[in-house]
CSV table of C-alpha atoms in Angstrom, one decimal:
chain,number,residue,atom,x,y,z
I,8,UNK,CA,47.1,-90.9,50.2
I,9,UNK,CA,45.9,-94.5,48.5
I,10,UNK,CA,43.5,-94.7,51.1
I,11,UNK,CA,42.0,-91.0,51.1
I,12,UNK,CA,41.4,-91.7,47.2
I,13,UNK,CA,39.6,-94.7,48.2
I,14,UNK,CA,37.0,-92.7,50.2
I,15,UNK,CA,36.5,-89.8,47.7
I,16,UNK,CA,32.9,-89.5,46.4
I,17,UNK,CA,32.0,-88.1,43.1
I,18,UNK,CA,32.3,-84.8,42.0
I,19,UNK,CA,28.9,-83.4,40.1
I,20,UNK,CA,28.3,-82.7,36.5
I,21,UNK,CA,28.6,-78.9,35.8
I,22,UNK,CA,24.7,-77.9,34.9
I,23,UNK,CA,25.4,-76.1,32.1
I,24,UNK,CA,28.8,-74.5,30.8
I,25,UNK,CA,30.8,-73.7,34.4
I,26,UNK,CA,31.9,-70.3,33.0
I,27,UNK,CA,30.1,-67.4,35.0
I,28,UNK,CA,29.9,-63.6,34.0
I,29,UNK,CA,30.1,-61.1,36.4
I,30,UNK,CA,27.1,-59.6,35.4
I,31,UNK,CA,25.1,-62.9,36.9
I,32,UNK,CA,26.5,-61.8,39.8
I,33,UNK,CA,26.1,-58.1,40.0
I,34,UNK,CA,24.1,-57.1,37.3
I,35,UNK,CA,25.0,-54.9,34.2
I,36,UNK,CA,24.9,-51.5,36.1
I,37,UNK,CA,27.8,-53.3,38.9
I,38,UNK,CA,30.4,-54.3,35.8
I,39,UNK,CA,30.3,-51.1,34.1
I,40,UNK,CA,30.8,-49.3,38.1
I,41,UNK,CA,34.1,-51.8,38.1
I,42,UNK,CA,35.2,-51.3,35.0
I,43,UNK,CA,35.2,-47.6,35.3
I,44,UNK,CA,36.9,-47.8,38.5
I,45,UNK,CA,39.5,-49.5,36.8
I,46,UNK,CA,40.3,-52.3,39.1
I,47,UNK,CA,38.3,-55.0,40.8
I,48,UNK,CA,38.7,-56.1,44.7
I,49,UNK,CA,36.6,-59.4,46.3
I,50,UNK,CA,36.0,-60.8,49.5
I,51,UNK,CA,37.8,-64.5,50.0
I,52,UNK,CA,37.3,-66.2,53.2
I,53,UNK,CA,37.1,-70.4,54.3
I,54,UNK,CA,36.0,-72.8,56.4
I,55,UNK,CA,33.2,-70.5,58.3
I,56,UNK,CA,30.5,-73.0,59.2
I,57,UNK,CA,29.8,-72.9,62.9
I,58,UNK,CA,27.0,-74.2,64.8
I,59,UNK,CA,27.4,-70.8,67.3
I,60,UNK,CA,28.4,-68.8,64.8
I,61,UNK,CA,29.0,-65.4,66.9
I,62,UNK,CA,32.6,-65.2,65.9
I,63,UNK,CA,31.8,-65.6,62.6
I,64,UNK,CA,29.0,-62.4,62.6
I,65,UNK,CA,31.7,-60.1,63.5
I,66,UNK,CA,34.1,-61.2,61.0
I,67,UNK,CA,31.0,-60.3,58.6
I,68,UNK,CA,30.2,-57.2,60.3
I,69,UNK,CA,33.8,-56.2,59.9
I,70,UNK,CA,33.8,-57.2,56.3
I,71,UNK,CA,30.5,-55.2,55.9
I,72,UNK,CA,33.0,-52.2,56.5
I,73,UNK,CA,34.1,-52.4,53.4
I,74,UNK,CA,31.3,-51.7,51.6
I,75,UNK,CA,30.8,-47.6,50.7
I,76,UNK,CA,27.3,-46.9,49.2
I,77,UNK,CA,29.0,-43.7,48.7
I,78,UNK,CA,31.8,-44.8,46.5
I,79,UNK,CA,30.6,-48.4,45.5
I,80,UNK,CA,32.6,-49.1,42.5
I,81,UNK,CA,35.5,-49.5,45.3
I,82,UNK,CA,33.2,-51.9,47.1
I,83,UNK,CA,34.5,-55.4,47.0
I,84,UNK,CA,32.6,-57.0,43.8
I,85,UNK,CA,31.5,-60.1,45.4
I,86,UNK,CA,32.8,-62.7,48.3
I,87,UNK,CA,34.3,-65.9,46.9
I,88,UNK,CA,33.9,-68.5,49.6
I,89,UNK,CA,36.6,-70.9,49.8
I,90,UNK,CA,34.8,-73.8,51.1
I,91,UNK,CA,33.5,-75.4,54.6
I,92,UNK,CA,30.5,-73.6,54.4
I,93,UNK,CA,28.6,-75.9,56.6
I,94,UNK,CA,29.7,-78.2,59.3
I,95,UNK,CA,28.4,-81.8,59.7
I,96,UNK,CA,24.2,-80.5,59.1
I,97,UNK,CA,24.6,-80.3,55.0
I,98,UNK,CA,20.3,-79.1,55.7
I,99,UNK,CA,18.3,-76.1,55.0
I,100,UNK,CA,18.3,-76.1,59.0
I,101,UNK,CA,22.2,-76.4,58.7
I,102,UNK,CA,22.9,-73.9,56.3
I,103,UNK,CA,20.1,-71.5,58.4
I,104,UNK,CA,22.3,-71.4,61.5
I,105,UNK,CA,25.7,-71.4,60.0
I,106,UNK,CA,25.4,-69.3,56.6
I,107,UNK,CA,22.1,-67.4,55.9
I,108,UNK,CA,22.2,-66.2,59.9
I,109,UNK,CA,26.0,-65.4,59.9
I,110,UNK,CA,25.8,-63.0,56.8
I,111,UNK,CA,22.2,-61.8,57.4
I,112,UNK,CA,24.1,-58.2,57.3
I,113,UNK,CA,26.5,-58.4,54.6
I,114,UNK,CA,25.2,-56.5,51.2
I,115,UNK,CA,27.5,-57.9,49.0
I,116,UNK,CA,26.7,-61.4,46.5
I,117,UNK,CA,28.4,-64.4,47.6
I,118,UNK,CA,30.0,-67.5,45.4
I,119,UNK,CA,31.5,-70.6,46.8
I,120,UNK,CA,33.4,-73.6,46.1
I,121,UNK,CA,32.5,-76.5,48.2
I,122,UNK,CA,35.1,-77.8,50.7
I,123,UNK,CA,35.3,-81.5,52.4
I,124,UNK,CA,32.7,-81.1,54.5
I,125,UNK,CA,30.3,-79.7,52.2
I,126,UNK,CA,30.6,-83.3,50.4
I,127,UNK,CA,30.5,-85.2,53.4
I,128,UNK,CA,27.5,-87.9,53.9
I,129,UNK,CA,28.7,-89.0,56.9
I,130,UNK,CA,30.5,-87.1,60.1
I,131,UNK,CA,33.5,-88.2,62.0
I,132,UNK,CA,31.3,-90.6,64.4
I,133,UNK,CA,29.3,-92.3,61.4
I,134,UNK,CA,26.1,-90.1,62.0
I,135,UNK,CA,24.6,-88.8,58.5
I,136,UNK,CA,25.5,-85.1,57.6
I,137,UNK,CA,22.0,-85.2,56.6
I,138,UNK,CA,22.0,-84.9,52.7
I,139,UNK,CA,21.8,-88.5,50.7
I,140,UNK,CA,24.1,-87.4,47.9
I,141,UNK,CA,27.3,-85.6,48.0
I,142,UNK,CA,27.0,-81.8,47.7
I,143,UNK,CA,23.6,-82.3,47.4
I,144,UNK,CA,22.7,-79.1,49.9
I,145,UNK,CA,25.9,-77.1,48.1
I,146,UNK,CA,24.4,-77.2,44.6
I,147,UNK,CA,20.6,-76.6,46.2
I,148,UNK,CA,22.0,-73.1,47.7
I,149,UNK,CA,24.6,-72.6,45.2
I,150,UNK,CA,23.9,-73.6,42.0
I,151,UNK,CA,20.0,-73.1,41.9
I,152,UNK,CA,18.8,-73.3,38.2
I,153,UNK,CA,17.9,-69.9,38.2
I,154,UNK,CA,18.7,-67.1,41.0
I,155,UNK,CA,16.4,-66.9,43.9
I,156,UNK,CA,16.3,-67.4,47.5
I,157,UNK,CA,16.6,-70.6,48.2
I,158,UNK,CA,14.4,-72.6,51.1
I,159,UNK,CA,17.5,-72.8,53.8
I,160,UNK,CA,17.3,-69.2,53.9
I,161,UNK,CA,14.4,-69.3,55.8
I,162,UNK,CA,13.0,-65.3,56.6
I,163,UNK,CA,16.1,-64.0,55.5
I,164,UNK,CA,16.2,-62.3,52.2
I,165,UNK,CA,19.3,-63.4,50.3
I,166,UNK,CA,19.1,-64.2,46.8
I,167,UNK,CA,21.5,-66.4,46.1
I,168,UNK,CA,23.1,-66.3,42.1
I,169,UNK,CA,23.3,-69.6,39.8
I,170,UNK,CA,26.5,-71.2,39.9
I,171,UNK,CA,26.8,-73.3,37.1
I,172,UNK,CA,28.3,-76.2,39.3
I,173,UNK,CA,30.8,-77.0,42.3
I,174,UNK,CA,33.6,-75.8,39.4
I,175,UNK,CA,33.4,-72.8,37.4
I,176,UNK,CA,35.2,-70.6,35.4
I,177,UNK,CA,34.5,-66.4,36.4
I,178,UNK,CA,35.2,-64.1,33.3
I,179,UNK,CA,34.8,-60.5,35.1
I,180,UNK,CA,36.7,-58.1,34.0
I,181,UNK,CA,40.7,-57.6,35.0
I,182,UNK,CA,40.7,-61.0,36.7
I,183,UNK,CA,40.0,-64.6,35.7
I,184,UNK,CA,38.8,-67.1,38.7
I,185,UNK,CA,39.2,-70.9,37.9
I,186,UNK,CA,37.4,-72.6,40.8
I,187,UNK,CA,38.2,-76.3,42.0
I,188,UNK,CA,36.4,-78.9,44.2
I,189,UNK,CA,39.2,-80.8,46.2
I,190,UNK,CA,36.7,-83.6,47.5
I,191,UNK,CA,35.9,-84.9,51.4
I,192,UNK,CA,39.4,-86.1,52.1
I,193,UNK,CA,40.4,-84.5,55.5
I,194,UNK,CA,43.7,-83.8,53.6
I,195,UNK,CA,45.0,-84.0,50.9
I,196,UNK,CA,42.8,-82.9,48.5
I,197,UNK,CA,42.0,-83.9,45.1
I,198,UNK,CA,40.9,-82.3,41.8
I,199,UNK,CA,41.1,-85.8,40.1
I,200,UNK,CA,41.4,-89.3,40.3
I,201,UNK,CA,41.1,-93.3,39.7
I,202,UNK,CA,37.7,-93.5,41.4
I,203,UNK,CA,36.7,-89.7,41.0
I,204,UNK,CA,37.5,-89.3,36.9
I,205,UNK,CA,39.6,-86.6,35.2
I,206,UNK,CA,36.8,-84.8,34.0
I,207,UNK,CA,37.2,-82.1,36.4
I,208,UNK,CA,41.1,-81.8,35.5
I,209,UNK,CA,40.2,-82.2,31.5
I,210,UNK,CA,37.9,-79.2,32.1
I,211,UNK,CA,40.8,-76.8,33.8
I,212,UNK,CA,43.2,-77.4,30.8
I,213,UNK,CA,40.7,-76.8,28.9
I,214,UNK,CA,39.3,-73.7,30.4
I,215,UNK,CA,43.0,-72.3,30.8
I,216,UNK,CA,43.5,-72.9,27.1
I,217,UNK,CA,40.9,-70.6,26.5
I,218,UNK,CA,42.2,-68.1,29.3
I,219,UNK,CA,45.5,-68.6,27.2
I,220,UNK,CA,44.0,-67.5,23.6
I,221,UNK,CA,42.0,-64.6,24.8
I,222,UNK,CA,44.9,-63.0,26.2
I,223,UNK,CA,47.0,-64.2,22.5
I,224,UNK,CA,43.5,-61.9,21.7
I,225,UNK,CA,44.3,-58.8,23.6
I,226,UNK,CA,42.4,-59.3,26.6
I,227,UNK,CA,44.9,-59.6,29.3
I,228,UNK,CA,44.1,-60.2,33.1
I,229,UNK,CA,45.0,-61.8,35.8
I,230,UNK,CA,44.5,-65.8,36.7
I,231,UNK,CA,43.5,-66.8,40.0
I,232,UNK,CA,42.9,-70.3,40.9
I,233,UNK,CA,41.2,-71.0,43.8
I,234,UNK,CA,40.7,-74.6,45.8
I,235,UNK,CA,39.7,-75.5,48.7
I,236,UNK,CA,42.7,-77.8,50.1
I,237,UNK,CA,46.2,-76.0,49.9
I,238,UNK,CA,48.8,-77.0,47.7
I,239,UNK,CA,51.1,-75.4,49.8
I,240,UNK,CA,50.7,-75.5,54.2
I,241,UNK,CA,52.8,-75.1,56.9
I,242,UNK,CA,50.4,-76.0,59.8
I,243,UNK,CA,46.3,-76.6,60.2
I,244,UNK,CA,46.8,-78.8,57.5
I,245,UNK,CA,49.4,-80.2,55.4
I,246,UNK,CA,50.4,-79.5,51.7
I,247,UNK,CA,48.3,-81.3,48.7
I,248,UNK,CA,51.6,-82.0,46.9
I,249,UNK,CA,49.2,-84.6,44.2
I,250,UNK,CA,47.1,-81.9,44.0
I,251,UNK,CA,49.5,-79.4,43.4
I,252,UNK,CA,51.3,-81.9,40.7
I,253,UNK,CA,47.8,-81.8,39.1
I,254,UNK,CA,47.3,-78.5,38.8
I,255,UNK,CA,50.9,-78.2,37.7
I,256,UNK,CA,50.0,-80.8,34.5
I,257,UNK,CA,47.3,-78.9,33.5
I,258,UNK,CA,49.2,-75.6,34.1
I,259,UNK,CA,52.2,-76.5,31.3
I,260,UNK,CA,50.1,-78.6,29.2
I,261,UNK,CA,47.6,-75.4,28.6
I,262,UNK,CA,50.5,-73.1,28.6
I,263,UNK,CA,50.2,-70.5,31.5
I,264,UNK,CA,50.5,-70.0,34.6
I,265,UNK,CA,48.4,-68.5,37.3
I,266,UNK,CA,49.5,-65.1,39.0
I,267,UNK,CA,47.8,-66.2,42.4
I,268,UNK,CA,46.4,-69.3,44.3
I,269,UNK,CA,43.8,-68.8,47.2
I,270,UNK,CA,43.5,-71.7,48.9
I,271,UNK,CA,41.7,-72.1,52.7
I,272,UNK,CA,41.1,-75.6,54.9
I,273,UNK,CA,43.9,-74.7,57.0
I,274,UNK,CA,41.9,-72.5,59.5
I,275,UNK,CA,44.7,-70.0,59.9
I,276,UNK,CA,46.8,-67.1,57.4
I,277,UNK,CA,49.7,-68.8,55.5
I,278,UNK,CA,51.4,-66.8,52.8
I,279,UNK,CA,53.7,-68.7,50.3
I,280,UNK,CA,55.8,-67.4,47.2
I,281,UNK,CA,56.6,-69.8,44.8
I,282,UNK,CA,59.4,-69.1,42.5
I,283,UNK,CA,59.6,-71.3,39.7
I,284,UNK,CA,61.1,-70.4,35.5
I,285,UNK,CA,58.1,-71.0,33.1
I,286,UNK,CA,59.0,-70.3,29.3
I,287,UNK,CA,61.5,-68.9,30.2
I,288,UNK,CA,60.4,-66.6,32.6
I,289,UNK,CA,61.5,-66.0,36.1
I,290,UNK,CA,58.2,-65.5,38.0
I,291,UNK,CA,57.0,-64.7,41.3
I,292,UNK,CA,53.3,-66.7,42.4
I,293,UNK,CA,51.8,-65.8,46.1
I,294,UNK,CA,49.6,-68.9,47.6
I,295,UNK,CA,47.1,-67.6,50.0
């Protein structure tokens, strides 16, 4: 783990406050089709990046299944991508092949945090990944300054929305997203660090304060965090237990807890429930 910290590259400036609306997602129109539906559902998938991406079309076309034009307020709002977007070409060319080809089909808008090799600079056998700064390609498909299509997309029409950074906070309503960057380690992961600052970490206590006092306010809904790297793994990949102690920290220094954690990295389905008392409550919190 002291090594893997050593190696960590820096995690990017937010380029403007990292809390999202859902109406920079889905427009105006899409929030008020939610809110009168009176619940909201979301794609989450990870670690999709595939140079022969076949596979990963049909797990789109399936997902495209879930879409009714008919009935679209019980749509799935958006699909939050859980990171690995792009394997070893971090490129327009890369991100052609393995994302804008992949999900040529799928109507729906799709988010993302970045996973380790969405950082990377280099690949396992030295050769560059092809961008000269960490997440550079990430933030130029992801966190545009303004929405458009961005270049990697190539003929394919998919405007992509304006992420405020490679962390954000997504206020929609009956759910609360607080989205992490782990870093490149190949496990664990890492929200914070000696080499890679706390800013990151200062910003999730900060941000769940504010969760915290809005529902004090009346406006209750639920908390999901999401992170690349799980805190919790039985196989794929191991548990990020400093991770998981970090997230803790910031957890019962803000006061509150999250009702779900979606993590991916591990390239299979892992359910966990975690049981823990929390001012003294009993509660109950599933880790995808």
């Amino acid at each position: 783990t002291d090594y893997v910290q050593t190696k960590l590259l820096p995690i990017p400036a937010p380029r403007r406050t990292p809390a999202m609306l859902l109406e920079e997602i889905i427009g105006t129109d899409g929030v008020k089709a939610v809110e009168k539906a009176g619940f909201i559902n979301f794609h989450a998938v990870g670690d999709t990046g595939n140079e022969n991406g076949r596979m990963q079309e049909l797990v789109a076309e399936a997902m495209t299944l879930d879409y009714d034009t008919a009935d679209p307020e019980k749509s799935p709002a958006f699909f939050l991508h859980l990171g690995d977007v792009i394997y070893y070409n971090n490129t327009d060319k890369g991100y052609q092949a393995q994302f804008y080809v992949p999900y040529k089909k799928y109507p729906g808008k799709i988010i993302a945090i970045p996973g380790n090799h969405d950082g990377e600079l280099f690949k396992w056998d030295g050769a560059p990944t092809g961008q000269q700064k960490t997440l550079a390609a990430f933030q130029r498909n992801f966190c545009q300054p303004k929405p458009g299509v961005p270049p990697g997309a190539g003929t394919i029409y998919r405007e992509m929305v304006s992420q405020p950074g490679v962390y954000w906070w997504l206020n929609a309503p009956f759910v609360d997203i607080l989205a992490l960057y782990s870093n490149i380690g190949e496990g664990p992961g890492f929200i914070s660090g000696k080499d890679i600052g706390r800013q990151q970490k200062q910003w999730f206590e900060q941000a769940l304060k504010a969760i915290l006092k809005n529902r004090s306010n009346g406006i209750s809904k639920a908390l999901i965090v999401a992170v690349h790297h799980p805190p919790f793994s039985n196989g794929g990949h191991s548990s990020s237990t400093q991770m998981l102690a970090n997230i803790d920290d910031s957890c019962w220094r803000a006061g509150i807890q999250p009702d779900a954690v979606l993590a991916a990295h591990a390239h299979n389905y892992q359910r966990f429930t975690r049981r823990l008392s929390f001012q003294n409550e009993n509660r109950e919190v599933p880790y995808y």
